Amino acid sequence: MMPPRHRQSMISARWTTHRIMNRSPLQCGSARLGSTLLGVLILFAFGCGESSRQTQVTLWHQMTVGERQLLEDQIRVFEKENPDIRVKTLYKETEELRSGFQAAALAGTGPELVYGPSDSLGAFVTMGIVGDMAPWMERVDLEAFIDQSLTFLTGPGHEQTPWLVQVGDRVGNHLALIYNRNLIDAAPKNTDQLIRFAKEATLDKDADGRVDQYGLVFNFVEPFFVVPFITGHGGWVFDSIDTNAVPVPALDTPEVAAALQFVRDLQQKHKVIPAGCDYDTADTLFKSGQAAMIINGDWSWSEYLNSDTIDAVVAPLPVVSSTGIPMRPMVASKGYSLNANAQGREADAAMTLVQFLTGAESQRAFMDQMKTLPSRTAILQKALSQEDVTLRASAAQKANGLPMPVVAELRAVWDSMRPNYQALLGGSTTPKQASSQMQAEAVEKIRRMNERREPGATAWILQLLAVLLVAGFLYWQRHNWGKLLGDWKKNRLAYLLVAPAILVLLLTIIYPFLYNVVLSFSNMSLRHFQDWQVTGLQNYQQVFSETTFFWVLWKTILWTVVCVFFSVVFGLLLAAALNGPVRGKALYQVLLILPWAIPAYITALTWRGMFDYEYGAVNIIANDVFGLPMVNWLGEPNAAFAACIITNIWLGFPFMMVIALGGMQGIPGELYEAARIDRVSRLGQFWNITLPMLRPVLIPAITLGTIWTFNNLNVIWLVSNGGEPSDKTHILVSYVYKAVFNLYQYGYGAALSMIIFFMLLAFALIFLHRTRATEAI
Amino acid sequence: MKEPRIITILRHGVLLLFAAIAVYPALNVLSISLRPGNRLRSTDLAIIPENWSLDSYVHLFTEQPFLRWMGNSLLVSLLVTLTGVCLASIGGYAFSRFKFVGRKAGMLTIITTQMFPATMLLLPLYVMIARLNLVNTFLGLMVFYTATALPFCLWQMKGFYDTIPVSLEEAARIDGCSRWQTFLKVTLPLAVPGLVITALFSFMTAWSEYLVAAQVLQESDMFTLPLGLKSFQATMSTQWGLYASAAILVSLPVVIVFMLLSRYLVSGMTLGAVKE
């Protein structure tokens, strides 16, 4: 994969997009030649009937449900004004928008515009997937925008001249203090007051030893929420607040340590924050009037302000008493960026849309309805002169905020802060140690993220090896090829029967698989995103040189064995219980498959809620009913891992039950009759008849169950919130996922995936050989 | 024959316990969907929240293209189920009954396709789909789903055929049936529990899949249910009520499909079919 060829294919792919966007009726018509069913389907899928004279602009955004309505209204107005442009919007969640856009841009396609916060821009520019918007913005008075909302960045190919890579329509995303006037009278001016007010508002009303109302809540486990405490103590995450400076982390400072100490004391010394308080717990407590104050971002305020149960007021964050410096939150701008692949008419149309959506009318609409701070100075001024208390408080808080850096390095900073901060909360480290550890990890992560790697000496040897390997395989199997031909004549029916299935499988998997094989030997990363090339074995070396790899591998094996074992045991038990004369069998069955039927991405979150320290059902039931001690399920590494395992077993047993139940239908009743005559006990019957007879159906289920469990990202990700606490709950796939999606180490991720693949292959070979499952009868 | 009382009690004991464990988290989802004020968590254990309302459900049907999503999902899932069952039933049969060169290698290749972490395949998969012009089509999605469901289905069907005595087929052959007729008239009917599981599994694969759908489908009119459902989720500002109510509605068809199919799972069809 040499760069020039790659570029060429990108250009051709660009034309492909063009064709996809303006499908001609002819293309749709040809589909009808196929079977009727398929034809109708493709028709449906391709959606004929679009006029090709219109230019279509696609916009990916991450606006919330309420904002989406407003966006659609604005776009309708725009389309009326510009009848030759059609706009298609698509919502994607922030992280998905980022990774989806990267993939699409790499394939040479993707939406013309993306809308999102400015913090992914640094990466986008480095990857070369966003374009310069300045040529189109000449007609627009850029002076009318506040500075932060226009992001100019330099990148590969334009090291000297910065490009305009984002035009913001709003600034914000900043934290402020919201208090419930029913519970406290006024907002604290400084942190001494904050602690005092919070202590006064932390109450055990019914004196049962359990706190019913907390003084202060916020997403306590997330470093983003700690930043205002750091700034208030005089520190910052980088050594300079200048957004144009080269980002060097500055976490190993007395200021950061002091801030960490302060935050930890809030919970452990002053006890005004509930244990294990995460975003959803904080949000729920405040909304239900069980917390006096919350620190949360501008995205959440309108819900609090519109609530009937509480009387919420937005106020600026207090001044840190020991330093006299106000707590300053990070402020980000949100706006539109242009896909580097967008050209010609599409790009023109897209930029017309950007001008409209960042225009005064549009911004005013968003400000009035969503209480967001506009990016145009004039409108912002007007907001300040208005009587609207929230907007004023928001603007005041924004005014003392610090602009969030737009560099890709910020992600490495978050990833280094999070585990160490959580370790601090868990009591396994001190503020001083935590801050120096954060620094060390951030520096290392940034180094790895920005690593440039040129093809090493091993590169060409590798290519030679690959050719030799294929040739060797063909030679080794030479006798079998001949046999295959002879066998084809004899067993034609058999080949015809398996061919369609094999074909479908190979069609979908071959290309992605080979792509990954090549990728695993390549330097694809943040710095080599589009111009990556095969460099050698470095990725594999890196995997095996890390001690964490082996530790995570051990956890993965533990996870897989425990999950599969219990799923199968429970599945068999339930199938055995159901397979007999039971009243209400149908009802039992339906109830028992619910864990399989309800989408896992919501039930996993419910389980997370059930594991909450103070308010989760698991602790409440264990403590109140059985008198067991409270377990900090989500805050303690082993307990959190156990929580993930429990959730996965819950998700997995219905499947095994259904398999076993199906398998039991094939067991002839005579066998049991004979056993009964021989006075074999029920357990004996199960052990000697049921289990052996279930083997043919259980073995594939167990094999694949093991493979799926080994590669199950969802449960770990949702229950432990991406490896929390302190990245201690990872299994290999979540570990890969984090490396790839947070630090852009595509080559490294591919290598790790190859290792996973070979381990599973080895397992399957051994297991299937021992169980003789591939034999025909 | 009547069972001893103790066994009956044991059966119900086990079933009740697990039913409770299975249902409780599910009830929590129901509870979120009824909860006013967009809250994921609650500080009490009540299932029916105070001031409960059906607003989320109403909103889903009136202000979101929920029925459209459901239609898309049904179309995709049913077609995947159909293709999956067809391909697996014939492919599995060949794997079970024929000794041909490459059988073992073929069976192994089939499961190796499941071994690569799916999240890492997304990037090349997208590149491939984009080059084949299959972005925003159900065709690309269905081919992928069929491929995802097939390995398990093939192996499962092979396992089921293995449990069916060959003597039955031999008898049919002696009576003058062709190989194909034997398969259709003798073997396939006996493998019904396997087909049911295959169907259920294929359906579930297509019904709940999200990651690939998010790559392929890029228009909200084309969304399948999981995509629609996820569109209510946003970092720190998820519409929990909508999310949960949609999840409840998404699981209903699965429960219905299962109810329809489950009688084949417990009917005991082969009993007495063969005496060896």
PDB file of N, CA and C in Angstrom, chain B residues 225-256:
ATOM      1  N   LEU B 225     -34.260  -0.483  13.973  1.00  0.00           N
ATOM      2  CA  LEU B 225     -34.619  -0.105  15.339  1.00  0.00           C
ATOM      3  C   LEU B 225     -33.441   0.212  16.265  1.00  0.00           C
ATOM      4  N   PRO B 226     -32.417  -0.633  16.291  1.00  0.00           N
ATOM      5  CA  PRO B 226     -31.319  -0.304  17.201  1.00  0.00           C
ATOM      6  C   PRO B 226     -30.718   1.070  16.914  1.00  0.00           C
ATOM      7  N   LEU B 227     -30.646   1.435  15.646  1.00  0.00           N
ATOM      8  CA  LEU B 227     -30.110   2.752  15.306  1.00  0.00           C
ATOM      9  C   LEU B 227     -31.035   3.852  15.788  1.00  0.00           C
ATOM     10  N   GLY B 228     -32.331   3.644  15.565  1.00  0.00           N
ATOM     11  CA  GLY B 228     -33.305   4.624  16.020  1.00  0.00           C
ATOM     12  C   GLY B 228     -33.220   4.791  17.523  1.00  0.00           C
ATOM     13  N   LEU B 229     -33.129   3.645  18.180  1.00  0.00           N
ATOM     14  CA  LEU B 229     -33.044   3.634  19.632  1.00  0.00           C
ATOM     15  C   LEU B 229     -31.823   4.413  20.104  1.00  0.00           C
ATOM     16  N   LYS B 230     -30.685   4.141  19.451  1.00  0.00           N
ATOM     17  CA  LYS B 230     -29.463   4.803  19.870  1.00  0.00           C
ATOM     18  C   LYS B 230     -29.486   6.295  19.548  1.00  0.00           C
ATOM     19  N   SER B 231     -30.363   6.721  18.650  1.00  0.00           N
ATOM     20  CA  SER B 231     -30.371   8.148  18.337  1.00  0.00           C
ATOM     21  C   SER B 231     -30.926   8.965  19.506  1.00  0.00           C
ATOM     22  N   PHE B 232     -31.467   8.283  20.507  1.00  0.00           N
ATOM     23  CA  PHE B 232     -31.903   9.023  21.701  1.00  0.00           C
ATOM     24  C   PHE B 232     -30.786   9.154  22.716  1.00  0.00           C
ATOM     25  N   GLN B 233     -29.668   8.496  22.403  1.00  0.00           N
ATOM     26  CA  GLN B 233     -28.579   8.521  23.357  1.00  0.00           C
ATOM     27  C   GLN B 233     -27.550   9.569  22.957  1.00  0.00           C
ATOM     28  N   ALA B 234     -27.112  10.318  23.920  1.00  0.00           N
ATOM     29  CA  ALA B 234     -26.077  11.311  23.658  1.00  0.00           C
ATOM     30  C   ALA B 234     -25.214  11.376  24.898  1.00  0.00           C
ATOM     31  N   THR B 235     -23.964  11.725  24.726  1.00  0.00           N
ATOM     32  CA  THR B 235     -23.079  11.805  25.870  1.00  0.00           C
ATOM     33  C   THR B 235     -23.646  12.782  26.898  1.00  0.00           C
ATOM     34  N   MET B 236     -23.956  12.316  28.027  1.00  0.00           N
ATOM     35  CA  MET B 236     -24.458  13.099  29.155  1.00  0.00           C
ATOM     36  C   MET B 236     -25.805  13.771  28.931  1.00  0.00           C
ATOM     37  N   SER B 237     -26.467  13.532  27.790  1.00  0.00           N
ATOM     38  CA  SER B 237     -27.831  14.080  27.700  1.00  0.00           C
ATOM     39  C   SER B 237     -28.738  13.123  26.930  1.00  0.00           C
ATOM     40  N   THR B 238     -28.764  11.904  27.389  1.00  0.00           N
ATOM     41  CA  THR B 238     -29.619  10.902  26.772  1.00  0.00           C
ATOM     42  C   THR B 238     -31.075  11.120  27.166  1.00  0.00           C
ATOM     43  N   GLN B 239     -31.963  10.851  26.197  1.00  0.00           N
ATOM     44  CA  GLN B 239     -33.390  10.875  26.499  1.00  0.00           C
ATOM     45  C   GLN B 239     -33.768   9.507  27.059  1.00  0.00           C
ATOM     46  N   TRP B 240     -33.606   9.352  28.367  1.00  0.00           N
ATOM     47  CA  TRP B 240     -33.752   8.015  28.939  1.00  0.00           C
ATOM     48  C   TRP B 240     -35.143   7.443  28.755  1.00  0.00           C
ATOM     49  N   GLY B 241     -36.152   8.291  28.885  1.00  0.00           N
ATOM     50  CA  GLY B 241     -37.532   7.810  28.747  1.00  0.00           C
ATOM     51  C   GLY B 241     -37.758   7.202  27.377  1.00  0.00           C
ATOM     52  N   LEU B 242     -37.345   7.939  26.346  1.00  0.00           N
ATOM     53  CA  LEU B 242     -37.517   7.455  24.973  1.00  0.00           C
ATOM     54  C   LEU B 242     -36.685   6.203  24.742  1.00  0.00           C
ATOM     55  N   TYR B 243     -35.481   6.244  25.249  1.00  0.00           N
ATOM     56  CA  TYR B 243     -34.544   5.142  25.069  1.00  0.00           C
ATOM     57  C   TYR B 243     -35.125   3.858  25.658  1.00  0.00           C
ATOM     58  N   ALA B 244     -35.624   3.980  26.875  1.00  0.00           N
ATOM     59  CA  ALA B 244     -36.137   2.789  27.555  1.00  0.00           C
ATOM     60  C   ALA B 244     -37.442   2.310  26.933  1.00  0.00           C
ATOM     61  N   SER B 245     -38.325   3.240  26.589  1.00  0.00           N
ATOM     62  CA  SER B 245     -39.602   2.795  26.028  1.00  0.00           C
ATOM     63  C   SER B 245     -39.365   2.152  24.668  1.00  0.00           C
ATOM     64  N   ALA B 246     -38.437   2.701  23.897  1.00  0.00           N
ATOM     65  CA  ALA B 246     -38.127   2.083  22.616  1.00  0.00           C
ATOM     66  C   ALA B 246     -37.536   0.692  22.837  1.00  0.00           C
ATOM     67  N   ALA B 247     -36.687   0.558  23.863  1.00  0.00           N
ATOM     68  CA  ALA B 247     -36.091  -0.758  24.135  1.00  0.00           C
ATOM     69  C   ALA B 247     -37.169  -1.780  24.477  1.00  0.00           C
ATOM     70  N   ILE B 248     -38.154  -1.349  25.262  1.00  0.00           N
ATOM     71  CA  ILE B 248     -39.254  -2.264  25.606  1.00  0.00           C
ATOM     72  C   ILE B 248     -39.987  -2.681  24.333  1.00  0.00           C
ATOM     73  N   LEU B 249     -40.272  -1.708  23.484  1.00  0.00           N
ATOM     74  CA  LEU B 249     -41.013  -2.018  22.260  1.00  0.00           C
ATOM     75  C   LEU B 249     -40.180  -2.871  21.305  1.00  0.00           C
ATOM     76  N   VAL B 250     -38.870  -2.665  21.323  1.00  0.00           N
ATOM     77  CA  VAL B 250     -37.993  -3.455  20.465  1.00  0.00           C
ATOM     78  C   VAL B 250     -38.018  -4.920  20.890  1.00  0.00           C
ATOM     79  N   SER B 251     -38.127  -5.160  22.191  1.00  0.00           N
ATOM     80  CA  SER B 251     -38.066  -6.549  22.631  1.00  0.00           C
ATOM     81  C   SER B 251     -39.400  -7.280  22.453  1.00  0.00           C
ATOM     82  N   LEU B 252     -40.490  -6.543  22.292  1.00  0.00           N
ATOM     83  CA  LEU B 252     -41.781  -7.213  22.137  1.00  0.00           C
ATOM     84  C   LEU B 252     -41.828  -8.188  20.951  1.00  0.00           C
ATOM     85  N   PRO B 253     -41.432  -7.764  19.750  1.00  0.00           N
ATOM     86  CA  PRO B 253     -41.481  -8.707  18.637  1.00  0.00           C
ATOM     87  C   PRO B 253     -40.653  -9.965  18.895  1.00  0.00           C
ATOM     88  N   VAL B 254     -39.516  -9.798  19.581  1.00  0.00           N
ATOM     89  CA  VAL B 254     -38.687 -10.963  19.875  1.00  0.00           C
ATOM     90  C   VAL B 254     -39.463 -11.925  20.762  1.00  0.00           C
ATOM     91  N   VAL B 255     -40.122 -11.380  21.763  1.00  0.00           N
ATOM     92  CA  VAL B 255     -40.895 -12.220  22.664  1.00  0.00           C
ATOM     93  C   VAL B 255     -42.012 -12.915  21.882  1.00  0.00           C
ATOM     94  N   ILE B 256     -42.650 -12.186  20.986  1.00  0.00           N
ATOM     95  CA  ILE B 256     -43.735 -12.778  20.195  1.00  0.00           C
ATOM     96  C   ILE B 256     -43.190 -13.890  19.293  1.00  0.00           C
TER      97      ILE B 256
END
